[in-house]
Structures are given as structure tokens and as C-alpha cells.
Short mmCIF file of C-alpha atoms and ligand atoms in Angstrom, two decimals:
data_model
loop_
_atom_site.label_atom_id
_atom_site.label_comp_id
_atom_site.label_asym_id
_atom_site.label_seq_id
_atom_site.Cartn_x
_atom_site.Cartn_y
_atom_site.Cartn_z
CA UNK A 682 4.98 16.32 -13.21
CA UNK A 683 8.54 16.92 -14.48
CA UNK A 684 9.53 14.66 -17.36
CA UNK A 685 12.61 12.51 -17.22
CA UNK A 686 15.44 14.59 -18.65
CA UNK A 687 18.27 12.32 -17.59
CA UNK A 688 20.50 9.93 -19.48
CA UNK A 689 18.29 6.87 -19.02
CA UNK A 690 15.15 5.59 -20.74
CA UNK A 691 14.61 2.62 -18.45
CA UNK A 692 15.26 1.54 -14.89
CA UNK A 693 15.77 -2.11 -13.88
CA UNK A 694 15.21 -2.76 -10.19
CA UNK A 695 16.40 -5.67 -8.16
CA UNK A 696 13.55 -6.65 -5.82
CA UNK A 697 14.77 -8.24 -2.55
CA UNK A 698 16.45 -5.51 -0.49
CA UNK A 699 15.76 -2.75 -3.04
CA UNK A 700 11.98 -2.44 -3.43
CA UNK A 701 11.14 -4.18 -0.14
CA UNK A 702 12.97 -5.81 2.74
CA UNK A 703 12.43 -9.46 1.85
CA UNK A 704 16.21 -9.85 2.27
CA UNK A 705 15.42 -10.12 6.02
CA UNK A 706 13.02 -12.99 5.35
CA UNK A 707 15.61 -14.78 3.19
CA UNK A 708 17.96 -14.55 6.17
CA UNK A 709 15.33 -15.91 8.57
CA UNK A 710 14.50 -18.81 6.22
CA UNK A 711 18.15 -19.81 5.78
CA UNK A 712 18.85 -19.36 9.50
CA UNK A 713 15.97 -21.67 10.45
CA UNK A 714 17.21 -24.32 8.00
CA UNK A 715 20.85 -23.98 9.08
CA UNK A 716 19.88 -24.28 12.77
CA UNK A 717 17.88 -27.43 12.03
CA UNK A 718 20.89 -28.90 10.25
CA UNK A 719 23.33 -27.79 12.95
CA UNK A 720 25.23 -25.62 10.46
CA UNK A 721 26.71 -22.27 11.57
CA UNK A 722 25.12 -19.31 9.76
CA UNK A 723 25.17 -15.57 10.46
CA UNK A 724 24.39 -12.18 8.90
CA UNK A 725 27.87 -11.87 7.39
CA UNK A 726 27.51 -15.16 5.49
CA UNK A 727 24.00 -14.01 4.53
CA UNK A 728 25.41 -11.01 2.62
CA UNK A 729 27.03 -13.46 0.21
CA UNK A 730 23.58 -14.81 -0.69
CA UNK A 731 22.33 -11.47 -2.00
CA UNK A 732 21.45 -11.76 -5.69
CA UNK A 733 22.52 -15.41 -5.81
CA UNK A 734 20.06 -18.17 -6.86
CA UNK A 735 18.42 -20.46 -4.29
CA UNK A 736 20.62 -23.50 -5.05
CA UNK A 737 23.81 -21.43 -5.20
CA UNK A 738 22.79 -19.86 -1.87
CA UNK A 739 22.35 -23.33 -0.35
CA UNK A 740 25.88 -24.27 -1.46
CA UNK A 741 27.21 -21.21 0.39
CA UNK A 742 25.19 -22.09 3.51
CA UNK A 743 26.55 -25.66 3.41
CA UNK A 744 30.20 -24.54 3.23
CA UNK A 745 30.13 -24.77 7.05
CA UNK A 746 28.41 -28.20 7.14
CA UNK A 747 30.28 -31.10 8.67
CA UNK A 748 28.65 -33.76 6.50
CA UNK A 749 28.26 -34.12 2.74
CA UNK A 750 24.70 -33.99 1.42
CA UNK A 751 23.32 -35.86 -1.59
CA UNK A 752 21.67 -33.97 -4.45
CA UNK A 753 18.24 -35.21 -3.28
CA UNK A 754 18.94 -33.94 0.26
CA UNK A 755 20.02 -30.57 -1.13
CA UNK A 756 16.86 -30.28 -3.17
CA UNK A 757 14.76 -31.09 -0.10
CA UNK A 758 16.63 -28.45 1.93
CA UNK A 759 16.17 -25.77 -0.76
CA UNK A 760 12.46 -26.57 -0.85
CA UNK A 761 12.23 -26.49 2.95
CA UNK A 762 13.91 -23.08 3.11
CA UNK A 763 11.56 -21.83 0.40
CA UNK A 764 8.58 -23.05 2.43
CA UNK A 765 9.79 -21.16 5.51
CA UNK A 766 10.47 -18.09 3.36
CA UNK A 767 7.04 -18.19 1.72
CA UNK A 768 5.36 -18.46 5.13
CA UNK A 769 6.94 -15.07 5.90
CA UNK A 770 6.07 -13.65 2.47
CA UNK A 771 2.45 -14.73 2.99
CA UNK A 772 2.23 -12.32 5.92
CA UNK A 773 3.30 -9.33 3.82
CA UNK A 774 0.78 -6.66 2.88
CA UNK A 775 0.95 -3.40 0.87
CA UNK A 776 2.10 -1.79 4.15
CA UNK A 777 5.43 -3.61 3.57
CA UNK A 778 6.13 -1.41 0.56
CA UNK A 779 8.05 1.44 2.23
CA UNK A 780 6.47 4.86 1.64
CA UNK A 781 9.64 6.33 0.08
CA UNK A 782 9.77 3.44 -2.44
CA UNK A 783 6.12 3.86 -3.36
CA UNK A 784 6.33 7.62 -3.83
CA UNK A 785 9.59 7.49 -5.80
CA UNK A 786 8.42 4.64 -8.05
CA UNK A 787 5.22 6.54 -8.91
CA UNK A 788 7.16 9.70 -9.74
CA UNK A 789 9.66 7.77 -11.89
CA UNK A 790 6.82 6.13 -13.79
CA UNK A 791 4.95 9.41 -14.27
CA UNK A 792 8.12 10.94 -15.75
CA UNK A 793 7.84 8.53 -18.67
CA UNK A 794 10.65 6.15 -17.74
CA UNK A 795 10.10 2.46 -18.45
CA UNK A 796 10.41 0.36 -15.30
CA UNK A 797 11.34 -3.32 -14.97
CA UNK A 798 12.19 -5.84 -12.29
CA UNK A 799 15.48 -7.76 -12.65
CA UNK A 800 15.46 -10.30 -9.81
CA UNK A 801 17.02 -13.75 -9.36
CA UNK A 802 13.99 -14.78 -7.30
CA UNK A 803 11.41 -17.31 -8.41
CA UNK A 804 9.06 -15.68 -5.88
CA UNK A 805 9.22 -12.20 -7.47
CA UNK A 806 5.66 -12.13 -8.84
CA UNK A 807 4.24 -13.43 -5.55
CA UNK A 808 6.10 -10.70 -3.62
CA UNK A 809 4.88 -7.97 -6.01
CA UNK A 810 1.30 -9.20 -5.46
CA UNK A 811 1.74 -9.16 -1.68
CA UNK A 812 3.02 -5.58 -1.59
CA UNK A 813 0.42 -4.23 -4.02
CA UNK A 814 2.70 -3.77 -7.04
CA UNK A 815 1.07 -6.41 -9.21
CA UNK A 816 0.94 -4.92 -12.74
CA UNK A 817 2.94 -1.80 -11.79
CA UNK A 818 6.18 -2.63 -13.65
CA UNK A 819 6.28 -2.58 -17.45
CA UNK A 820 8.27 -5.83 -17.52
CA UNK A 821 9.47 -8.51 -15.12
CA UNK A 822 12.63 -10.55 -15.56
CA UNK A 823 13.00 -13.05 -12.73
CA UNK A 824 14.47 -16.33 -11.55
CA UNK A 825 11.91 -18.35 -13.51
CA UNK A 826 13.30 -16.99 -16.80
CA UNK A 827 17.06 -17.36 -16.44
CA UNK A 828 19.59 -20.16 -16.17
CA UNK A 829 22.52 -18.17 -14.73
CA UNK A 830 22.14 -15.97 -11.66
CA UNK A 831 24.02 -12.76 -10.78
CA UNK A 832 26.91 -11.90 -11.20
CA UNK A 833 26.00 -13.18 -14.67
CA UNK A 834 24.14 -10.35 -16.50
CA UNK A 835 21.42 -12.64 -17.96
CA UNK A 836 18.58 -11.34 -15.76
CA UNK A 837 19.31 -7.69 -16.67
CA UNK A 838 19.88 -8.40 -20.37
CA UNK A 839 16.51 -10.18 -20.39
CA UNK A 840 14.87 -7.16 -18.72
CA UNK A 841 16.43 -4.72 -21.22
CA UNK A 842 15.27 -6.86 -24.11
CA UNK A 843 11.72 -6.96 -22.72
CA UNK A 844 11.80 -3.16 -22.37
CA UNK A 845 13.16 -2.97 -25.95
CA UNK A 846 16.10 -0.89 -24.76
CA UNK A 847 19.88 -1.24 -25.01
CA UNK A 848 21.86 -1.79 -21.78
CA UNK A 849 23.41 1.67 -22.14
CA UNK A 850 19.91 3.22 -21.97
CA UNK A 851 19.09 1.50 -18.66
CA UNK A 852 20.11 2.03 -15.05
CA UNK A 853 20.21 -1.01 -12.74
CA UNK A 854 19.37 -0.49 -9.05
CA UNK A 855 20.95 -3.06 -6.72
CA UNK A 856 21.67 -3.89 -3.08
CA UNK A 857 23.99 -6.81 -3.94
CA UNK A 858 27.64 -6.71 -4.92
CA UNK A 859 26.89 -9.62 -7.28
CA UNK A 860 24.15 -7.47 -8.82
CA UNK A 861 26.45 -4.49 -9.39
CA UNK A 862 28.96 -6.86 -11.00
CA UNK A 863 26.21 -8.35 -13.17
CA UNK A 864 25.16 -4.88 -14.31
CA UNK A 865 28.72 -3.94 -15.27
CA UNK A 866 29.23 -7.25 -17.08
CA UNK A 867 26.12 -6.54 -19.16
CA UNK A 868 27.14 -2.98 -20.08
CA UNK A 869 24.71 -1.28 -17.66
CA UNK A 870 25.35 1.60 -15.30
CA UNK A 871 24.23 0.89 -11.76
CA UNK A 872 23.00 2.61 -8.62
CA UNK A 873 24.12 0.86 -5.45
CA UNK A 874 21.94 0.86 -2.34
CA UNK A 875 23.41 -0.30 0.98
CA UNK A 876 26.84 -1.51 2.09
CA UNK A 877 27.13 -4.75 0.12
CA UNK A 878 26.44 -3.16 -3.29
CA UNK A 879 28.48 -0.08 -2.39
CA UNK A 880 31.49 -2.24 -1.58
CA UNK A 881 31.89 -2.78 -5.33
CA UNK A 882 34.06 -0.28 -7.20
CA UNK A 883 31.94 -1.04 -10.29
CA UNK A 884 28.90 0.92 -9.07
CA UNK A 885 28.21 4.09 -11.10
CA UNK A 886 26.18 5.83 -8.37
CA UNK A 887 25.93 5.27 -4.63
CA UNK A 888 22.45 5.99 -3.28
CA UNK A 889 22.09 7.52 0.16
CA UNK A 890 18.36 7.11 -0.14
CA UNK A 891 16.07 5.48 -2.69
CA UNK A 892 14.66 8.87 -3.70
CA UNK A 893 18.14 9.94 -4.94
CA UNK A 894 17.03 8.19 -8.14
CA UNK A 895 14.83 11.19 -8.93
CA UNK A 896 17.85 13.44 -9.12
CA UNK A 897 19.93 10.92 -11.09
CA UNK A 898 17.08 10.72 -13.63
CA UNK A 899 16.78 14.51 -13.83
CA UNK A 900 13.26 14.62 -12.38
CA UNK A 901 13.91 16.99 -9.45
C1 BG6 B 1387 17.53 -12.87 -4.84
C2 BG6 B 1387 18.01 -12.81 -3.41
O1 BG6 B 1387 16.74 -11.76 -5.12
O2 BG6 B 1387 16.77 -14.06 -5.06
C3 BG6 B 1387 18.79 -14.07 -3.08
O3 BG6 B 1387 18.84 -11.69 -3.24
C4 BG6 B 1387 17.90 -15.29 -3.34
O4 BG6 B 1387 19.18 -14.03 -1.72
C5 BG6 B 1387 17.46 -15.28 -4.80
O5 BG6 B 1387 18.63 -16.50 -3.07
C6 BG6 B 1387 16.55 -16.44 -5.14
O6 BG6 B 1387 15.32 -16.27 -4.48
P1 BG6 B 1387 14.15 -17.33 -4.42
O7 BG6 B 1387 12.97 -16.52 -3.92
O8 BG6 B 1387 13.94 -17.85 -5.82
O9 BG6 B 1387 14.57 -18.41 -3.49
MG1 MG B 1388 18.71 -7.76 -3.66
#
């Protein structure tokens, strides 16, 4: 196995929409809630929720609401959406880890790079268990450990600290514009996957496929 000969010592991966397609389930959970509340919601609005915390996402969903909701009502709605979302997560199996992700992650790890998760989600560990990646990453920084969500860099700075690396030694992999902005704000280079992340001029690399990471890290 070729050793990592690139510029990075660590990789910090966003989870939803990067490692697996739970971004679809977030959409379905929010759509179900919005329909129940009679609030207009579509895929375009959903893009704005990428990387953003659950409560901040709810505020975006409710921009189209005709009534004002109390804090208690908002908390109930966030919980309800999370219940719908977790129903979908509960059906995931290791088959929901795409083959190209699995193969690339294994090769990156074998090259000696340190790997971490940097996700705003409070469900990150549950998702990793569902898709068979429990214990795979060296460190996990997630929504249970931070007080400010992306585009604030807190989740990535926490991951770098856990990996005992400086931001300049790490590459962040993101599908969210807010995530690319968070990486830049923290002094990280980033690899953008998909149209939302690639719409940011702050992305260092634009990935055509997940396995492009091997080349960026000097492994192939
Ligand atoms: C991010 C998603 O990973 O996690 C956001 O991109 C989501 O869309 C956020 O709102 C929080 O997730 P959770 O699982 O804690 O509701
Ligand atoms: Mg994401």
C-alpha cells in the first residue's frame, strides 16, 4: 500500500452527504414536518440546511410559516423531525455505505493518514454504527460537542485538536457551502463535493468523485 506523500497528515470528513446520503433523510424528515405544519418546503430551501444545526435548520424551515411559534412549540417540532429522521436512519445498514466511500476510506487509513469526523449532527455516532463504521475513525467531533454550528469552525477545530494536528495539516471534506466556509474560517484547506459546497469560492479542491482524495493525498 502506497504511503501518504501529500501535504496533509489528517482528513476531517463531514458525515451527512459526504460519507453517506443521510442528507436525503434530513430532507424527508423536514418535508414531513413542514407538510404537517402547512409550511412550504422544497429541495432548494433544503440546501440551506446543509451543515446547519437542527434548531438553526428549523428557523430556516419556518421562514415560510404564516404563524409565529413559541419556543416550546419549536422544541417539539425539532424533536418531531428528529423522530422522523431517526426512523429512516434505523433502516440503514452497512449496504448504505457506498462502495467507493468504503474503498477510499480504507486506502486513506492504510496510507497512515489520521481520519476524523467533523459533523454538526447529534446523530453522527448512531449513523456510523448503522453503516458499519463504528470505531473506524480515529476521532469524532460532532453536534453533541459544540455550541456553534457551521459556518463557525468550532467542529473542525475540535476535530483537529482531538487528532493533535494543526488546521494547516488537515484537509476538510464537505458537501455544504457552510462547511467550506467553516473550514476556511478555521484555517483549513477543503475539498468540496457536490454543487452546494462547490458554489463557494473558498474551496481549495473540487472533487469530481470521492476517490479523487487519493490523488490529492498523493496515494495514487
Ligand atoms: C448536519 C446536516 O450534518 O447535521 C444538517 O448537514 C443537520 O442538515 C445537522 O441539520 C444536525 O443534524 P442532527 O442529526 O443533529 O439533527
Ligand atoms: Mg453534509
